[in-house]
CSV table of C-alpha atoms in Angstrom, one decimal:
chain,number,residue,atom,x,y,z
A,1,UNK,CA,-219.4,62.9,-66.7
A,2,UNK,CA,-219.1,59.8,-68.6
A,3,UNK,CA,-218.7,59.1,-72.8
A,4,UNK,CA,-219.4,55.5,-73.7
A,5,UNK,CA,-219.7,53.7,-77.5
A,6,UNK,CA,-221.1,49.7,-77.8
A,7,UNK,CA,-221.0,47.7,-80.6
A,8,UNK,CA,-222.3,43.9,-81.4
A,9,UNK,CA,-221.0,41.7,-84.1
A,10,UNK,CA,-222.3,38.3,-85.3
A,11,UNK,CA,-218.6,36.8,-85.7
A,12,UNK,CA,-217.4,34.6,-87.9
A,13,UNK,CA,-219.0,31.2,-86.9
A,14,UNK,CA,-222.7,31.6,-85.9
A,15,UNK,CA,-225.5,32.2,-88.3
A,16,UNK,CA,-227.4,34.7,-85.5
A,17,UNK,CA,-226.3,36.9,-83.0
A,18,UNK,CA,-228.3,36.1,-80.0
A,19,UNK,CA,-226.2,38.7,-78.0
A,20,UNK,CA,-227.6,42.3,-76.6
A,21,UNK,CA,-226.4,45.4,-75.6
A,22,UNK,CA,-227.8,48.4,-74.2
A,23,UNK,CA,-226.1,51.9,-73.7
A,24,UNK,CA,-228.1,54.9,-72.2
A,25,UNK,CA,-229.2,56.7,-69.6
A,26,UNK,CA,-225.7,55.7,-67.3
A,27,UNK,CA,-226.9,52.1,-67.7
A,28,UNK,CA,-225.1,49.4,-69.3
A,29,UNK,CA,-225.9,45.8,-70.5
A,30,UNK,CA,-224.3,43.3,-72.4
A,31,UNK,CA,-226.3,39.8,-72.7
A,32,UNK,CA,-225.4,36.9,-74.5
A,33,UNK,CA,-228.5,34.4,-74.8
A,34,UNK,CA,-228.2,30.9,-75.3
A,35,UNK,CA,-230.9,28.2,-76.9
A,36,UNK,CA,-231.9,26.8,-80.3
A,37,UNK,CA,-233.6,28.5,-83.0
A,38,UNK,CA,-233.4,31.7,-81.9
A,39,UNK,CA,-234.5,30.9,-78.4
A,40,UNK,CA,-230.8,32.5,-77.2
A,41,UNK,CA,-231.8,36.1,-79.6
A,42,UNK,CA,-235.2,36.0,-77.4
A,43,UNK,CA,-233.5,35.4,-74.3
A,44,UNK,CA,-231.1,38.3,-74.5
A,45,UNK,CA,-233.2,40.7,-75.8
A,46,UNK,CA,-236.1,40.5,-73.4
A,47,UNK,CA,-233.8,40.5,-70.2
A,48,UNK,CA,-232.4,43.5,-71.7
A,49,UNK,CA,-235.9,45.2,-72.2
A,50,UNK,CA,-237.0,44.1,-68.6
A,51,UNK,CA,-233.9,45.3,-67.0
A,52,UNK,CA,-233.7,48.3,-69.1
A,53,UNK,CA,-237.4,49.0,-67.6
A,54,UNK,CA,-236.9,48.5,-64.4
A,55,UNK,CA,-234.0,51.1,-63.9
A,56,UNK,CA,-235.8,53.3,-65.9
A,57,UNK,CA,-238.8,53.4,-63.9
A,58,UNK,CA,-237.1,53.2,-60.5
A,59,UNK,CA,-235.4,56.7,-61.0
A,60,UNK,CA,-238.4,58.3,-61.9
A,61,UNK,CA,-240.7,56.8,-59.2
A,62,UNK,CA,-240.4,57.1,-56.1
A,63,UNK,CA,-243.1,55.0,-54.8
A,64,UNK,CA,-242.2,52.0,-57.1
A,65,UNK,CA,-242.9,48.5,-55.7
A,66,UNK,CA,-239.7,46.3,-54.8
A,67,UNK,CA,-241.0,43.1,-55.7
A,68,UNK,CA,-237.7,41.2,-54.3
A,69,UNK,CA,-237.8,43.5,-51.2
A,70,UNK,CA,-235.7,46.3,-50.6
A,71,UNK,CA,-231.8,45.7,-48.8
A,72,UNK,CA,-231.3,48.3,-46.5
A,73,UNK,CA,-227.3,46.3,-46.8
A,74,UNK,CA,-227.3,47.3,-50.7
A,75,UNK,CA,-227.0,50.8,-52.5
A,76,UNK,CA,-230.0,51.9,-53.9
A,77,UNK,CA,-228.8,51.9,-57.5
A,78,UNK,CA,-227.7,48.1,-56.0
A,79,UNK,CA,-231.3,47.5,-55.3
A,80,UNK,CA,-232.5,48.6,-58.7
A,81,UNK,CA,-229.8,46.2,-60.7
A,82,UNK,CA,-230.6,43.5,-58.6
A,83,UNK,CA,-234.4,44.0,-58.9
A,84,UNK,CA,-234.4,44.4,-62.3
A,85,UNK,CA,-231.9,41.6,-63.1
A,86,UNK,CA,-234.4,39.1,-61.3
A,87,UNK,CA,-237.4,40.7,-62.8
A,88,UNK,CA,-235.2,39.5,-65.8
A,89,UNK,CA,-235.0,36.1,-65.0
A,90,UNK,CA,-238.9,35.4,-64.3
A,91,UNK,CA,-239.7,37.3,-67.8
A,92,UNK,CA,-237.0,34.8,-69.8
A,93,UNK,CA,-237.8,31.3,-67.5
A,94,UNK,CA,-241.5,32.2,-67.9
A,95,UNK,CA,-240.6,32.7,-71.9
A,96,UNK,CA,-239.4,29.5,-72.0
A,97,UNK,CA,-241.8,27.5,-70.4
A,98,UNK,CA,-244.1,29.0,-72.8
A,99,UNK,CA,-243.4,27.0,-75.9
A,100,UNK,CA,-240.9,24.0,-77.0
A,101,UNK,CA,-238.7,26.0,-79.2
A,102,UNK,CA,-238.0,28.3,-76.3
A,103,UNK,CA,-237.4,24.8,-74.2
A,104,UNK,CA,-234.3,25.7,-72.3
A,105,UNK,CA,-233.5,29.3,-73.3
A,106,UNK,CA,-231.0,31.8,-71.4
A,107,UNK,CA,-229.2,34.3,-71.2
A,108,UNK,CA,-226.0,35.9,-69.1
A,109,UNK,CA,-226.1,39.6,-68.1
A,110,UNK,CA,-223.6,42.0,-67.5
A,111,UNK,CA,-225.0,45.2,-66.3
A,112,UNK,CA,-223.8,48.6,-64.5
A,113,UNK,CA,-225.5,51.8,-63.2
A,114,UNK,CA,-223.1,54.7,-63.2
A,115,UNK,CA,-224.2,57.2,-60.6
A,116,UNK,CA,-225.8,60.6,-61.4
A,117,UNK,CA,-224.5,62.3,-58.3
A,118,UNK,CA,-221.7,60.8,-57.1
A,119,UNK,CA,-218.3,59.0,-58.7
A,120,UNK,CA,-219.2,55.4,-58.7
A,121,UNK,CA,-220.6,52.8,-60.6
A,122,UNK,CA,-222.4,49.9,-59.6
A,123,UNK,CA,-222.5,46.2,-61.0
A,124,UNK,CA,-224.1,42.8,-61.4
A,125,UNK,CA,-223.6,39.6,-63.6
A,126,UNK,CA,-224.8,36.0,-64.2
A,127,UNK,CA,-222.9,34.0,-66.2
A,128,UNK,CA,-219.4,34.3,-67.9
A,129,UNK,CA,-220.2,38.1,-69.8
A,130,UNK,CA,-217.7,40.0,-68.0
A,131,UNK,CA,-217.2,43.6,-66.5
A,132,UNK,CA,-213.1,45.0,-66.3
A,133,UNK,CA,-212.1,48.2,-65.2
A,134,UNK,CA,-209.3,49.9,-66.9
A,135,UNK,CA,-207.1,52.5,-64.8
A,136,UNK,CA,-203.6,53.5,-64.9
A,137,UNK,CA,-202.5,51.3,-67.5
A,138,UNK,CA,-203.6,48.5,-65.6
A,139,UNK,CA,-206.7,46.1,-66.3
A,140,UNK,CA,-208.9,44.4,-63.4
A,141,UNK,CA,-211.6,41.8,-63.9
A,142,UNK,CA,-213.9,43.0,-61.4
A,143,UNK,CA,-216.5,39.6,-61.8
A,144,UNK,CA,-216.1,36.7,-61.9
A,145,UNK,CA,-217.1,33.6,-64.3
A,146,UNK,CA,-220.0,31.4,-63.3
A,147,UNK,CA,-218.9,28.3,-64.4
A,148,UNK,CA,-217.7,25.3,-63.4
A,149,UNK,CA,-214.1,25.8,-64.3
A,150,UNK,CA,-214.6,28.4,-61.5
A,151,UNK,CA,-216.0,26.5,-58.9
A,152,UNK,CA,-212.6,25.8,-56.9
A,153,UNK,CA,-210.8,28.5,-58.5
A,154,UNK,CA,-209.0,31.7,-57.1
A,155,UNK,CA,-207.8,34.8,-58.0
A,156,UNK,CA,-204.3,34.4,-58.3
A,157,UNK,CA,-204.3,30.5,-58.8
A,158,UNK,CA,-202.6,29.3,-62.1
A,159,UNK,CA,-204.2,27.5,-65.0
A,160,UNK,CA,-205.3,24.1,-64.8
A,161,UNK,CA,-205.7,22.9,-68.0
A,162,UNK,CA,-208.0,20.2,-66.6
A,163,UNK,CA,-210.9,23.1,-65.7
A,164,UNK,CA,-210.2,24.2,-69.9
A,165,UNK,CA,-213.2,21.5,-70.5
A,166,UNK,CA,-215.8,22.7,-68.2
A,167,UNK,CA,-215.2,26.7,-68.8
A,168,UNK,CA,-218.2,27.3,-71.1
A,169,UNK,CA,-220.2,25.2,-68.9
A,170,UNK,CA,-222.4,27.5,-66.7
A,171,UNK,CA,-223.3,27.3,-63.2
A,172,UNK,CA,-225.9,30.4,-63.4
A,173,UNK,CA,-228.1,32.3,-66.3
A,174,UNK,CA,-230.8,34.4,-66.1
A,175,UNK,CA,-233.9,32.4,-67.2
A,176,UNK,CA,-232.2,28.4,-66.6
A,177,UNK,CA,-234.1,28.7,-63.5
A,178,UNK,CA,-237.3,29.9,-61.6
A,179,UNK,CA,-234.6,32.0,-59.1
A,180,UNK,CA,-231.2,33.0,-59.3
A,181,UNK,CA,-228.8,34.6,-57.2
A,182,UNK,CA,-226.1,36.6,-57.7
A,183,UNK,CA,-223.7,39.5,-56.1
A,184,UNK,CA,-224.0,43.2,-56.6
A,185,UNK,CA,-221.3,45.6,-56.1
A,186,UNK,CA,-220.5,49.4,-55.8
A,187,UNK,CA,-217.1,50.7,-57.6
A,188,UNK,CA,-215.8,54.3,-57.0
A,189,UNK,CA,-214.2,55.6,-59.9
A,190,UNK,CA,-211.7,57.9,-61.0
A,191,UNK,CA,-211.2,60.5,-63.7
A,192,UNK,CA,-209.4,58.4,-66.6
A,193,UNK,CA,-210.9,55.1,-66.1
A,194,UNK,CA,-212.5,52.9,-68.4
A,195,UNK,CA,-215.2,50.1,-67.7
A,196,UNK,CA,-215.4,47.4,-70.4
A,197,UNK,CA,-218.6,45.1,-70.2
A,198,UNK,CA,-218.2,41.7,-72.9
A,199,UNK,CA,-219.4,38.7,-73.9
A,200,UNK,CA,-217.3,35.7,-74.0
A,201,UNK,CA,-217.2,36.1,-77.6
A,202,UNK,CA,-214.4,38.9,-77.2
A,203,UNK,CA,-212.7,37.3,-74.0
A,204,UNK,CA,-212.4,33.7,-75.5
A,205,UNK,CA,-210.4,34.9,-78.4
A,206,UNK,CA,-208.7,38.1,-76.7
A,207,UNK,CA,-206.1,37.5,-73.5
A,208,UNK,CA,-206.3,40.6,-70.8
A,209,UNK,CA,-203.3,42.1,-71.4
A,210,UNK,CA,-204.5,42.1,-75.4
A,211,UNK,CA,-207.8,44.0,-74.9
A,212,UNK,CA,-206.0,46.3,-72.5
A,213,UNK,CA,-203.1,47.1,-75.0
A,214,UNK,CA,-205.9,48.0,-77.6
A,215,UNK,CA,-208.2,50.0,-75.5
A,216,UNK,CA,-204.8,51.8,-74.9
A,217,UNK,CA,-203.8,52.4,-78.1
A,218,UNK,CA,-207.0,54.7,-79.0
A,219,UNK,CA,-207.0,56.9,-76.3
A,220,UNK,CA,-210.1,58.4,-75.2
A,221,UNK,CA,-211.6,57.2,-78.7
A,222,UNK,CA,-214.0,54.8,-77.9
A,223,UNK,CA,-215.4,53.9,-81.0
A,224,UNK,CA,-212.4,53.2,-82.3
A,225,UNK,CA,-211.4,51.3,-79.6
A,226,UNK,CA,-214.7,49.1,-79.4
A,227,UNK,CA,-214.2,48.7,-83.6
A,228,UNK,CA,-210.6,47.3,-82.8
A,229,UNK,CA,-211.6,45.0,-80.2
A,230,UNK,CA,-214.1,43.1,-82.4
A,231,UNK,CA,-211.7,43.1,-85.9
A,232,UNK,CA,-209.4,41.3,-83.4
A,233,UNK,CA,-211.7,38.9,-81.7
A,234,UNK,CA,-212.5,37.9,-85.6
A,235,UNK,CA,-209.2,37.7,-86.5
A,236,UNK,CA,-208.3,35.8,-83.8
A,237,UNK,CA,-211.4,33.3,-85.1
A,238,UNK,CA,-214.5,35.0,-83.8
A,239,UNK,CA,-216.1,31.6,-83.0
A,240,UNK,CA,-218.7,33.3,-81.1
A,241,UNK,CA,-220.9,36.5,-81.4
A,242,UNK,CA,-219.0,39.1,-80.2
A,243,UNK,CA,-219.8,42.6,-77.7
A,244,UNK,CA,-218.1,45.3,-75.7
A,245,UNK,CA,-219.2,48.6,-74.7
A,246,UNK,CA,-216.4,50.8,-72.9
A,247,UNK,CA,-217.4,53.6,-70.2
A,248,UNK,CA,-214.9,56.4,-69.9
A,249,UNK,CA,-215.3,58.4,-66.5
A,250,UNK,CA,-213.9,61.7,-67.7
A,251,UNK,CA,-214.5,63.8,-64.5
């Protein structure tokens, strides 16, 4: 069994939020859309409708077309993320060659299916919206950021303080282009863990070991938790839009 709570918030900085979330139904998604005049609020809401959609349809029918093609190498919930996350992409680049003020429109996803039947979850992103698992007081950034910053970077490698410029710049969103690829991966999970999904907006102003301290601090109460997280992204400057929604795995 799982409890979840999400929560969005504008920030301190930006007139809109053009981030999205979506918690039901064991899926997941946080997406933070980018783009003038509210090209970035279109983005991230329709990739969350399309994904949203997809899933939904693909655990009810069983004779659903894979337009992408079905890997026999992927989990099936893996087929159905990635599916639905390209299905994504071809709704938002089609948006935006639809008009000028959608000219360049985007969006990053973060998305996760936990399973009905079995004690797993699986994930996907594009862009630098992250997904961290939270077990044994420990905290684990299980993607990783598409950005340049990133390109000749490591886990384990320290800073360079020369990459800090090119950080926010993206090598990958849903919608930039007429494909995109990206990874998909199956977690098992145990009882006690939590999953965070994020936008930058939270990770930008909060270190690791911060978020992980907080989400500690409230116990198995994750709307408190979630509430803590964003009065401390503001705090810390909430320059961005801000989102989290934590997954506890309770059995």
């Amino acid at each position: 069994m799982i409890s979840f709570y999400g929560r969005t918030d504008v920030g301190r900085r930006r007139p809109l939020n053009e981030d999205a979330i979506f918690s039901g139904d064991n899926l997941f998604i946080v997406c933070d859309g980018m783009g003038g005049h509210k090209a970035g609020e279109v983005a991230s809401q329709l990739a969350i409708d399309v994904i949203a959609g997809f899933v939904a349809r693909s655990g009810e029918d069983s004779e659903i077309t894979w337009p992408y093609g079905f890997h026999r190498s992927v989990s099936f919930d893996g087929n159905r993320l990635l599916t639905a996350i390209k299905l994504a992409n071809r709704a938002v680049f089609r948006k935006g060659g639809s008009s000028d003020e959608y000219t360049s429109m985007g969006t990053t996803v973060a998305a996760m299916i936990v399973s009905r039947n079995r004690a797993q979850m699986t994930y996907a992103h594009v862009g630098d919206s992250r997904i961290y698992l939270m077990r044994g007081g420990t905290i684990l950034q299980l993607t990783r950021d598409d950005s340049w910053a990133n390109l000749s970077w490591e886990p384990g490698d320290p800073e360079d303080t020369s990459r800090a410029s090119m950080k926010h710049v993206l090598t990958k969103a849903v919608g930039a282009r007429e494909d995109v690829d990206f990874a998909v991966a199956d977690q098992e999970l145990t009882a006690g863990d939590v999953v965070l999904l994020c936008s930058d907006g939270l990770t930008n102003m909060l270190e690791d070991r911060r978020i992980l301290e907080i989400a500690l601090a409230h116990g198995g109460d994750l709307e408190a938790a979630s509430a803590a997280l964003v009065a401390a992204a503001n705090a810390a400057g909430g320059r961005d839009n801000i989102s989290a929604i934590l997954v506890r795995h309770t059995v």
